[in-house]
Amino acid sequence: MSKRFTGSADGRPMDAAQIEANFGDIHPALSETQAMAESSRCLYCYDAPCVTACPTSIDIPKFIHQISTGNITGSAKTILSSNIMGGTCARVCPTEVLCEGSCVKNATGEEPVKIGQLQRHAVDGLMEMNVPHPFFRAASTGKKIAVIGAGPAGLSCAHRSAMAGHDVTVFEAKPKAGGLNEYGLAAYKMVDDFAQREVDFLLEIGGISIEYGKALGGAISLESLKAEFDAVFIGVGLGDVNALGLEGEDKKGVESAINFIEDLRQADKKTDVNVGDNVVVIGGGNTAIDAAVQAKRLGASDVTLVYRRGAEQMTATEWEQDLAQVNGVNIRLWSKPVGIKGNGKVEGMSFERTMVDGGKLVGTGKTYELPADQVLKAIGQVLEAGPLAGLEIDGGKIKVGDDYQTSISGVFAGGDCIKTGEDLTVQSVDDGAKAAEAMTRFLNA
Amino acid sequence: MADLRCKIGGVESINPFWLASAPPTDKKYNVVRAFEAGWGGVVWKTLGIDPPVVNMSSRYGAHHDSNRGVLGINNIELITDRPLEVNLQEIREVREEWPDRVIIGSMMAPVEENAWKTLAVKIAESGVQGLELNLGCPHGMCERGMGSAIGQVPEMVENVTRWVKEVVDIPVFTKLTPNITDILVPAEAAYHGNADAVSLINTVNSIVSVDLDAMAPTPTVDGKGSHGGYCGSAVKPIALNMVGEIARNPETRDLEMSAIGGVSNWRDAAEFIALGASGVQVCTAAMLFGFRIVEDMIDGLSNWMDEKGYQSIDDFRGMATPNTVNWNDLNMNYDIKAVINKDECIECGRCHIACEDTSHQAITKVAKPGGGNEYTVIDDECVGCNLCLHVCPVQDCITMKRVDDGQSHLTWPEHPLNPMRLAAE
């Protein structure tokens, strides 16, 4: 698998085997030789900027040095002690704007050290080694912790809490754990069922049970959990998606990109997932890119990604934008959707050109149409506030203090549902771990 | 264009680059390829008295850096394992086919006058321009009383050199082992034995690594390992010092030197020549990259000499020797301070942590308002040790600035704090 995708070899529709191959690993793992060569490029900086740039503050120079000395177990433990989901983060972190973006090698005009790839080398190496789980639980505290949501924040919180000696019950609405790692990332970033393998690895610590099919507002409520547990952690993410607010949004073929991505991840065969011939993706984030690139790889003839502002303002990283381009996705900038065409089923969309005027985005009055038999909306996710009644919400997110405690004593929150940094896996992992530490302090107080 | 022709121990060569006596010079096939590549001469792999030795399987160990670069090699190979007459016939053929190139015959024998004399005459008759006496091999042969077993006993060095000089009229190079306490002692012995030149250094006795699975030194031969001869760029500093010592020692300063030890490029060669060597011998670099490396050795040395205005090797030979002195002769008033060029600094923090943990706490780290760190030298704490300059990954980012007046000169024997100070006149 490579980053580049050239489509059908003969103009005919791709066969199932080729489509399946299109979803192979986009970043093939480093070989032993590559890992040694790359690790030797690291300068072993002191007070390294890459560590500062990492939301989980992984001691990057140390773990890379450990790779170079052949100490893979030690290297993986260095990573995982800061970030228990170091395996997923190695695959999906926007390293170009985090660790690798701050690598001092950039300052000398050299390529940054491939930190993400090296991290994967170490963590995968450990997971393949068939060794005991590298972390231990402290003596039992007898305290019970409820975690709502088995995504990166919840699982990170659960692992760190289990290490502290608490007993953790995780409540998950879906049938599988992993959250967006399992349901929300492009398939070519998370091959070989990595999300589930990582969950299994994380649960080896012991002291964590997961109850599936239990959603907040459904089988469980904040009140009941608060009564039964000594502390509660909310890691529910953002459960709702934004709407375009256009007439005809309910037409057949207008879907959430999140659902499209989830379907692809859960499908036994990728060809089971329906894809249009003319696909329009609305949005400028990594979700939009994941949907657009996968639509192309699934066999759509034309995929157009439309974003209302410019490339600079896209939250998708430059790497992701480049990925879309080398996969044949057309990117149209400075355009906002103004109409959905079709009779019961979407047939096209109309857009208005936009511009910035006096600091505000305005329509220019110039419009154009694109044919579309599938529209994937990726214009942001929002907090599903209903089941959280009673909690203080601020700016669309659960309000927490410096200790990750919500407005209700003993109830903590982290991940995409609170406002810390970017909505990234790595940020959620950090929130979960730090909240777990705050909960332990709270329980000991 | 600079003239690279030179004379080493009385032997004229088209350039100062010879291949040392080692596997690359074991037979005609290799030597012809070397001459085609441009090498000025070869020292044929050491010849002994028949029956030839038997070599074993697994011969080299390597000291790698973390990027698989080879810092040094060690070997447990013995001298040539082919019959003497086969080697001599090939030498005669190459001598005929390559009249402008140097062939030196390396030789080794037990410490018996007749054995050395007989073998020396036989080899000389094959047409070699000189003989090199292998008194340095630190593995295998020394267990049979040869190689370094001779080189470590000054009287034997002198005797063997004299014996050979008595029976041949071609130049004799005595090859010295570094596996001794003071190189000047065997060098003086060779001088007194009338050697025309000394070749140094032979390999350094070593265990290059231990295989932690087999729990045996490498190279491992059926579960066991032995000490071997270490060579390659890692030994260059040891060799430079020994060459420098011989060059500045009044007893040996007239002895010509064919320098060996980690010469990997033209710059290494120039350094040895600047310390007094007449030419160099190379082995490891050729074993790692092939004979073609001589092309840049010739080209690079020639270009450098043109840039410096040196027309011949002799123009710069030994120029660094007068500047190689005892510690007691160094100027204690010389004072330098590190200067960090902040425009070049990439903020890796290496200078800071090196100084903070292991030196003089003379480089501060201060967080910058916009992120990152600023590193600054505290002049009052900086002793001018150069450590920061060496660990800095950016070329010329850290430089040393001289801060004393540049006028006064004070050595330790004259220093007021020296309790053994020479009484003031």
mmCIF file of C-alpha atoms in Angstrom, chain B residues 115-405:
data_model
loop_
_atom_site.group_PDB
_atom_site.id
_atom_site.type_symbol
_atom_site.label_atom_id
_atom_site.label_comp_id
_atom_site.label_asym_id
_atom_site.label_seq_id
_atom_site.Cartn_x
_atom_site.Cartn_y
_atom_site.Cartn_z
ATOM 1 C CA ALA B 115 65.461 -18.368 8.834
ATOM 2 C CA TRP B 116 65.104 -14.594 8.401
ATOM 3 C CA LYS B 117 68.127 -14.316 6.147
ATOM 4 C CA THR B 118 67.138 -17.169 3.829
ATOM 5 C CA LEU B 119 63.559 -15.971 3.471
ATOM 6 C CA ALA B 120 64.611 -12.341 2.988
ATOM 7 C CA VAL B 121 66.944 -13.224 0.156
ATOM 8 C CA LYS B 122 64.337 -15.358 -1.593
ATOM 9 C CA ILE B 123 61.758 -12.580 -1.477
ATOM 10 C CA ALA B 124 64.242 -9.899 -2.508
ATOM 11 C CA GLU B 125 65.156 -11.949 -5.567
ATOM 12 C CA SER B 126 61.519 -11.823 -6.739
ATOM 13 C CA GLY B 127 61.960 -8.151 -7.564
ATOM 14 C CA VAL B 128 60.294 -6.367 -4.670
ATOM 15 C CA GLN B 129 61.543 -2.818 -4.047
ATOM 16 C CA GLY B 130 61.722 -3.381 -0.304
ATOM 17 C CA LEU B 131 61.033 -5.741 2.560
ATOM 18 C CA GLU B 132 58.725 -5.145 5.480
ATOM 19 C CA LEU B 133 59.377 -7.139 8.640
ATOM 20 C CA ASN B 134 56.105 -8.108 10.264
ATOM 21 C CA LEU B 135 56.871 -7.841 13.971
ATOM 22 C CA GLY B 136 53.393 -6.845 14.957
ATOM 23 C CA CYS B 137 50.707 -9.434 14.281
ATOM 24 C CA PRO B 138 48.978 -9.729 17.700
ATOM 25 C CA HIS B 139 46.978 -12.912 17.128
ATOM 26 C CA GLY B 140 47.848 -16.478 16.247
ATOM 27 C CA MET B 141 51.363 -15.940 14.899
ATOM 28 C CA CYS B 142 52.510 -14.501 18.227
ATOM 29 C CA GLU B 143 51.502 -17.783 19.877
ATOM 30 C CA ARG B 144 54.136 -19.390 17.598
ATOM 31 C CA GLY B 145 56.797 -16.910 18.747
ATOM 32 C CA MET B 146 56.412 -14.602 15.752
ATOM 33 C CA GLY B 147 54.681 -11.279 15.028
ATOM 34 C CA SER B 148 54.151 -9.209 18.126
ATOM 35 C CA ALA B 149 56.020 -11.786 20.219
ATOM 36 C CA ILE B 150 59.132 -10.420 18.473
ATOM 37 C CA GLY B 151 57.950 -6.818 18.220
ATOM 38 C CA GLN B 152 57.438 -6.612 21.972
ATOM 39 C CA VAL B 153 61.092 -7.417 22.707
ATOM 40 C CA PRO B 154 63.355 -4.532 21.624
ATOM 41 C CA GLU B 155 66.488 -6.687 21.359
ATOM 42 C CA MET B 156 64.721 -9.037 18.949
ATOM 43 C CA VAL B 157 63.463 -6.087 16.894
ATOM 44 C CA GLU B 158 66.997 -4.824 16.552
ATOM 45 C CA ASN B 159 68.472 -8.251 15.784
ATOM 46 C CA VAL B 160 65.891 -9.233 13.197
ATOM 47 C CA THR B 161 66.240 -5.883 11.447
ATOM 48 C CA ARG B 162 70.013 -6.192 11.410
ATOM 49 C CA TRP B 163 69.959 -9.776 10.132
ATOM 50 C CA VAL B 164 67.827 -8.831 7.159
ATOM 51 C CA LYS B 165 69.786 -5.658 6.439
ATOM 52 C CA GLU B 166 72.957 -7.745 6.302
ATOM 53 C CA VAL B 167 71.741 -9.894 3.414
ATOM 54 C CA VAL B 168 69.693 -7.605 1.162
ATOM 55 C CA ASP B 169 70.518 -4.350 -0.573
ATOM 56 C CA ILE B 170 66.950 -3.100 -0.848
ATOM 57 C CA PRO B 171 65.260 -0.905 1.780
ATOM 58 C CA VAL B 172 64.006 -2.629 4.900
ATOM 59 C CA PHE B 173 60.886 -1.438 6.741
ATOM 60 C CA THR B 174 60.444 -2.680 10.298
ATOM 61 C CA LYS B 175 56.730 -2.885 11.125
ATOM 62 C CA LEU B 176 56.003 -2.004 14.732
ATOM 63 C CA THR B 177 53.309 -3.238 17.055
ATOM 64 C CA PRO B 178 51.316 -0.720 19.097
ATOM 65 C CA ASN B 179 50.818 -3.358 21.784
ATOM 66 C CA ILE B 180 53.654 -2.038 23.907
ATOM 67 C CA THR B 181 54.028 0.655 26.570
ATOM 68 C CA ASP B 182 56.263 3.101 24.736
ATOM 69 C CA ILE B 183 56.582 3.075 20.958
ATOM 70 C CA LEU B 184 59.933 4.844 21.149
ATOM 71 C CA VAL B 185 61.662 1.753 22.548
ATOM 72 C CA PRO B 186 61.012 -0.591 19.572
ATOM 73 C CA ALA B 187 61.424 2.374 17.186
ATOM 74 C CA GLU B 188 64.902 3.021 18.590
ATOM 75 C CA ALA B 189 65.657 -0.692 18.360
ATOM 76 C CA ALA B 190 64.705 -0.712 14.672
ATOM 77 C CA TYR B 191 66.842 2.383 14.164
ATOM 78 C CA HIS B 192 69.816 0.715 15.785
ATOM 79 C CA GLY B 193 69.225 -2.351 13.635
ATOM 80 C CA ASN B 194 69.659 -0.025 10.603
ATOM 81 C CA ALA B 195 66.057 -0.060 9.394
ATOM 82 C CA ASP B 196 65.494 2.252 6.447
ATOM 83 C CA ALA B 197 62.041 3.039 7.773
ATOM 84 C CA VAL B 198 59.484 1.882 10.255
ATOM 85 C CA SER B 199 55.885 1.010 9.338
ATOM 86 C CA LEU B 200 53.346 1.673 12.081
ATOM 87 C CA ILE B 201 51.022 0.800 13.568
ATOM 88 C CA ASN B 202 50.178 -2.848 13.218
ATOM 89 C CA THR B 203 46.758 -3.801 14.595
ATOM 90 C CA VAL B 204 45.786 -3.193 18.196
ATOM 91 C CA ASN B 205 45.128 -6.262 20.282
ATOM 92 C CA SER B 206 41.440 -6.399 20.962
ATOM 93 C CA ILE B 207 38.177 -8.153 21.622
ATOM 94 C CA VAL B 208 35.808 -6.282 19.365
ATOM 95 C CA SER B 209 32.559 -7.420 20.952
ATOM 96 C CA VAL B 210 30.965 -10.217 22.925
ATOM 97 C CA ASP B 211 28.083 -12.170 21.430
ATOM 98 C CA LEU B 212 25.637 -12.069 24.345
ATOM 99 C CA ASP B 213 23.698 -15.087 23.089
ATOM 100 C CA ALA B 214 26.705 -17.285 22.436
ATOM 101 C CA MET B 215 28.514 -15.711 25.422
ATOM 102 C CA ALA B 216 31.712 -15.639 23.418
ATOM 103 C CA PRO B 217 33.940 -12.999 21.866
ATOM 104 C CA THR B 218 33.385 -12.217 18.191
ATOM 105 C CA PRO B 219 34.317 -13.327 15.625
ATOM 106 C CA THR B 220 33.086 -16.593 17.051
ATOM 107 C CA VAL B 221 34.575 -19.857 15.835
ATOM 108 C CA ASP B 222 32.396 -22.767 16.868
ATOM 109 C CA GLY B 223 31.402 -21.167 20.151
ATOM 110 C CA LYS B 224 34.788 -19.696 21.067
ATOM 111 C CA GLY B 225 36.580 -16.487 20.220
ATOM 112 C CA SER B 226 40.105 -15.154 20.485
ATOM 113 C CA HIS B 227 41.659 -11.729 20.726
ATOM 114 C CA GLY B 228 42.380 -10.222 17.344
ATOM 115 C CA GLY B 229 43.966 -7.242 15.647
ATOM 116 C CA TYR B 230 41.878 -4.061 15.691
ATOM 117 C CA CYS B 231 42.070 -1.599 12.811
ATOM 118 C CA GLY B 232 40.034 1.019 10.984
ATOM 119 C CA SER B 233 39.255 4.644 11.705
ATOM 120 C CA ALA B 234 38.857 3.951 15.424
ATOM 121 C CA VAL B 235 42.621 3.326 15.776
ATOM 122 C CA LYS B 236 43.734 6.409 13.857
ATOM 123 C CA PRO B 237 44.220 8.564 16.992
ATOM 124 C CA ILE B 238 46.453 5.892 18.525
ATOM 125 C CA ALA B 239 48.498 5.669 15.351
ATOM 126 C CA LEU B 240 48.795 9.462 14.977
ATOM 127 C CA ASN B 241 50.240 9.738 18.453
ATOM 128 C CA MET B 242 52.803 6.998 17.878
ATOM 129 C CA VAL B 243 53.896 8.532 14.569
ATOM 130 C CA GLY B 244 54.078 11.941 16.236
ATOM 131 C CA GLU B 245 56.180 10.612 19.116
ATOM 132 C CA ILE B 246 58.737 8.994 16.816
ATOM 133 C CA ALA B 247 58.925 12.159 14.718
ATOM 134 C CA ARG B 248 59.688 14.436 17.643
ATOM 135 C CA ASN B 249 61.986 12.109 19.565
ATOM 136 C CA PRO B 250 65.651 13.176 19.011
ATOM 137 C CA GLU B 251 66.777 9.514 18.881
ATOM 138 C CA THR B 252 64.344 8.532 16.131
ATOM 139 C CA ARG B 253 63.528 11.739 14.263
ATOM 140 C CA ASP B 254 65.650 10.649 11.281
ATOM 141 C CA LEU B 255 63.759 7.400 10.927
ATOM 142 C CA GLU B 256 61.421 7.445 7.961
ATOM 143 C CA MET B 257 57.853 6.311 8.554
ATOM 144 C CA SER B 258 55.237 4.573 6.478
ATOM 145 C CA ALA B 259 52.159 5.408 8.515
ATOM 146 C CA ILE B 260 49.345 2.925 9.048
ATOM 147 C CA GLY B 261 46.248 3.079 11.207
ATOM 148 C CA GLY B 262 42.741 4.030 10.160
ATOM 149 C CA VAL B 263 43.684 6.044 7.093
ATOM 150 C CA SER B 264 40.308 6.344 5.369
ATOM 151 C CA ASN B 265 40.674 9.412 3.176
ATOM 152 C CA TRP B 266 43.079 12.056 1.901
ATOM 153 C CA ARG B 267 42.654 14.157 5.017
ATOM 154 C CA ASP B 268 43.793 11.320 7.279
ATOM 155 C CA ALA B 269 46.790 10.835 5.018
ATOM 156 C CA ALA B 270 47.643 14.534 5.123
ATOM 157 C CA GLU B 271 47.499 14.453 8.923
ATOM 158 C CA PHE B 272 49.962 11.546 9.144
ATOM 159 C CA ILE B 273 52.287 13.241 6.666
ATOM 160 C CA ALA B 274 52.046 16.530 8.569
ATOM 161 C CA LEU B 275 53.221 14.622 11.638
ATOM 162 C CA GLY B 276 56.250 13.342 9.762
ATOM 163 C CA ALA B 277 55.257 10.230 7.819
ATOM 164 C CA SER B 278 56.606 9.862 4.278
ATOM 165 C CA GLY B 279 53.573 7.935 3.036
ATOM 166 C CA VAL B 280 50.629 5.933 4.261
ATOM 167 C CA GLN B 281 49.307 2.402 4.093
ATOM 168 C CA VAL B 282 45.608 1.610 3.956
ATOM 169 C CA CYS B 283 43.655 -1.555 4.562
ATOM 170 C CA THR B 284 40.314 -1.268 6.369
ATOM 171 C CA ALA B 285 38.879 1.541 4.248
ATOM 172 C CA ALA B 286 39.569 -0.516 1.112
ATOM 173 C CA MET B 287 38.037 -3.594 2.713
ATOM 174 C CA LEU B 288 34.879 -1.600 3.465
ATOM 175 C CA PHE B 289 34.483 0.210 0.154
ATOM 176 C CA GLY B 290 36.791 -1.342 -2.416
ATOM 177 C CA PHE B 291 39.946 -0.075 -4.096
ATOM 178 C CA ARG B 292 38.114 2.842 -5.768
ATOM 179 C CA ILE B 293 38.506 4.913 -2.581
ATOM 180 C CA VAL B 294 42.013 5.760 -3.714
ATOM 181 C CA GLU B 295 40.583 7.977 -6.449
ATOM 182 C CA ASP B 296 39.413 10.584 -3.968
ATOM 183 C CA MET B 297 42.502 10.100 -1.831
ATOM 184 C CA ILE B 298 44.640 11.171 -4.807
ATOM 185 C CA ASP B 299 42.251 13.851 -6.004
ATOM 186 C CA GLY B 300 41.462 15.265 -2.568
ATOM 187 C CA LEU B 301 45.080 15.437 -1.435
ATOM 188 C CA SER B 302 46.096 17.049 -4.700
ATOM 189 C CA ASN B 303 43.329 19.672 -4.522
ATOM 190 C CA TRP B 304 44.085 20.452 -0.906
ATOM 191 C CA MET B 305 47.771 20.846 -1.679
ATOM 192 C CA ASP B 306 46.919 23.180 -4.577
ATOM 193 C CA GLU B 307 44.715 25.274 -2.293
ATOM 194 C CA LYS B 308 47.476 25.486 0.281
ATOM 195 C CA GLY B 309 50.214 26.102 -2.268
ATOM 196 C CA TYR B 310 52.160 22.923 -1.479
ATOM 197 C CA GLN B 311 53.835 21.657 -4.609
ATOM 198 C CA SER B 312 55.137 18.392 -3.229
ATOM 199 C CA ILE B 313 54.550 16.082 -0.297
ATOM 200 C CA ASP B 314 57.806 17.243 1.257
ATOM 201 C CA ASP B 315 56.465 20.816 1.311
ATOM 202 C CA PHE B 316 54.208 20.010 4.232
ATOM 203 C CA ARG B 317 55.702 16.825 5.582
ATOM 204 C CA GLY B 318 56.466 17.141 9.276
ATOM 205 C CA MET B 319 55.048 20.658 9.506
ATOM 206 C CA ALA B 320 52.954 19.701 12.535
ATOM 207 C CA THR B 321 55.878 18.035 14.289
ATOM 208 C CA PRO B 322 57.357 21.185 15.889
ATOM 209 C CA ASN B 323 53.877 21.992 17.193
ATOM 210 C CA THR B 324 53.586 18.604 18.858
ATOM 211 C CA VAL B 325 54.989 19.241 22.322
ATOM 212 C CA ASN B 326 54.742 18.054 25.888
ATOM 213 C CA TRP B 327 51.882 19.289 28.062
ATOM 214 C CA ASN B 328 54.442 21.182 30.098
ATOM 215 C CA ASP B 329 55.279 23.297 27.067
ATOM 216 C CA LEU B 330 51.718 24.557 26.525
ATOM 217 C CA ASN B 331 50.809 28.180 27.251
ATOM 218 C CA MET B 332 48.675 28.367 30.388
ATOM 219 C CA ASN B 333 47.757 31.980 29.729
ATOM 220 C CA TYR B 334 45.892 31.028 26.576
ATOM 221 C CA ASP B 335 42.222 31.562 27.361
ATOM 222 C CA ILE B 336 39.225 30.748 25.170
ATOM 223 C CA LYS B 337 35.458 30.906 25.766
ATOM 224 C CA ALA B 338 32.642 29.209 23.916
ATOM 225 C CA VAL B 339 30.383 31.395 21.812
ATOM 226 C CA ILE B 340 26.977 30.119 20.700
ATOM 227 C CA ASN B 341 25.697 31.608 17.469
ATOM 228 C CA LYS B 342 22.031 32.015 18.330
ATOM 229 C CA ASP B 343 20.999 32.338 14.690
ATOM 230 C CA GLU B 344 22.430 28.883 14.012
ATOM 231 C CA CYS B 345 21.296 27.268 17.275
ATOM 232 C CA ILE B 346 18.564 24.656 16.787
ATOM 233 C CA GLU B 347 17.918 24.385 20.534
ATOM 234 C CA CYS B 348 18.753 20.715 20.928
ATOM 235 C CA GLY B 349 20.120 21.449 24.408
ATOM 236 C CA ARG B 350 23.061 19.090 23.977
ATOM 237 C CA CYS B 351 25.680 21.712 24.886
ATOM 238 C CA HIS B 352 23.748 22.658 28.000
ATOM 239 C CA ILE B 353 23.279 19.160 29.362
ATOM 240 C CA ALA B 354 26.854 18.147 28.570
ATOM 241 C CA CYS B 355 28.220 21.196 30.378
ATOM 242 C CA GLU B 356 25.687 21.038 33.198
ATOM 243 C CA ASP B 357 26.119 17.361 34.026
ATOM 244 C CA THR B 358 29.716 16.713 33.165
ATOM 245 C CA SER B 359 31.647 19.950 32.976
ATOM 246 C CA HIS B 360 31.476 23.425 34.411
ATOM 247 C CA GLN B 361 27.826 24.524 34.489
ATOM 248 C CA ALA B 362 28.727 27.299 32.081
ATOM 249 C CA ILE B 363 25.763 27.163 29.661
ATOM 250 C CA THR B 364 22.406 28.407 30.883
ATOM 251 C CA LYS B 365 19.029 27.308 29.554
ATOM 252 C CA VAL B 366 16.315 29.937 29.736
ATOM 253 C CA ALA B 367 12.784 29.436 28.433
ATOM 254 C CA LYS B 368 11.885 31.958 25.754
ATOM 255 C CA PRO B 369 8.566 33.770 26.050
ATOM 256 C CA GLY B 370 7.313 32.383 22.725
ATOM 257 C CA GLY B 371 8.434 28.814 23.472
ATOM 258 C CA GLY B 372 11.746 27.050 23.104
ATOM 259 C CA ASN B 373 14.939 27.698 25.028
ATOM 260 C CA GLU B 374 17.802 30.109 24.750
ATOM 261 C CA TYR B 375 21.276 28.802 25.553
ATOM 262 C CA THR B 376 23.942 31.228 26.716
ATOM 263 C CA VAL B 377 27.546 30.781 27.807
ATOM 264 C CA ILE B 378 28.543 32.226 31.180
ATOM 265 C CA ASP B 379 32.047 33.458 30.398
ATOM 266 C CA ASP B 380 33.119 33.456 34.032
ATOM 267 C CA GLU B 381 32.358 29.749 34.341
ATOM 268 C CA CYS B 382 33.575 28.630 30.906
ATOM 269 C CA VAL B 383 37.036 27.050 31.067
ATOM 270 C CA GLY B 384 37.304 26.710 27.293
ATOM 271 C CA CYS B 385 37.236 22.909 27.317
ATOM 272 C CA ASN B 386 35.582 22.552 23.843
ATOM 273 C CA LEU B 387 33.082 19.895 24.981
ATOM 274 C CA CYS B 388 30.050 21.933 23.863
ATOM 275 C CA LEU B 389 31.624 22.532 20.473
ATOM 276 C CA HIS B 390 32.144 18.811 19.995
ATOM 277 C CA VAL B 391 28.625 17.753 21.000
ATOM 278 C CA CYS B 392 26.882 20.488 18.984
ATOM 279 C CA PRO B 393 25.296 18.869 15.902
ATOM 280 C CA VAL B 394 25.422 22.076 13.857
ATOM 281 C CA GLN B 395 28.670 22.859 12.138
ATOM 282 C CA ASP B 396 30.230 26.143 13.337
ATOM 283 C CA CYS B 397 27.283 27.014 15.601
ATOM 284 C CA ILE B 398 29.602 26.992 18.601
ATOM 285 C CA THR B 399 33.020 28.552 18.201
ATOM 286 C CA MET B 400 35.784 29.341 20.657
ATOM 287 C CA LYS B 401 36.865 32.938 21.048
ATOM 288 C CA ARG B 402 40.246 33.879 22.436
ATOM 289 C CA VAL B 403 39.960 36.318 25.336
ATOM 290 C CA ASP B 404 43.498 36.606 26.724
ATOM 291 C CA ASP B 405 45.809 39.351 25.493
#
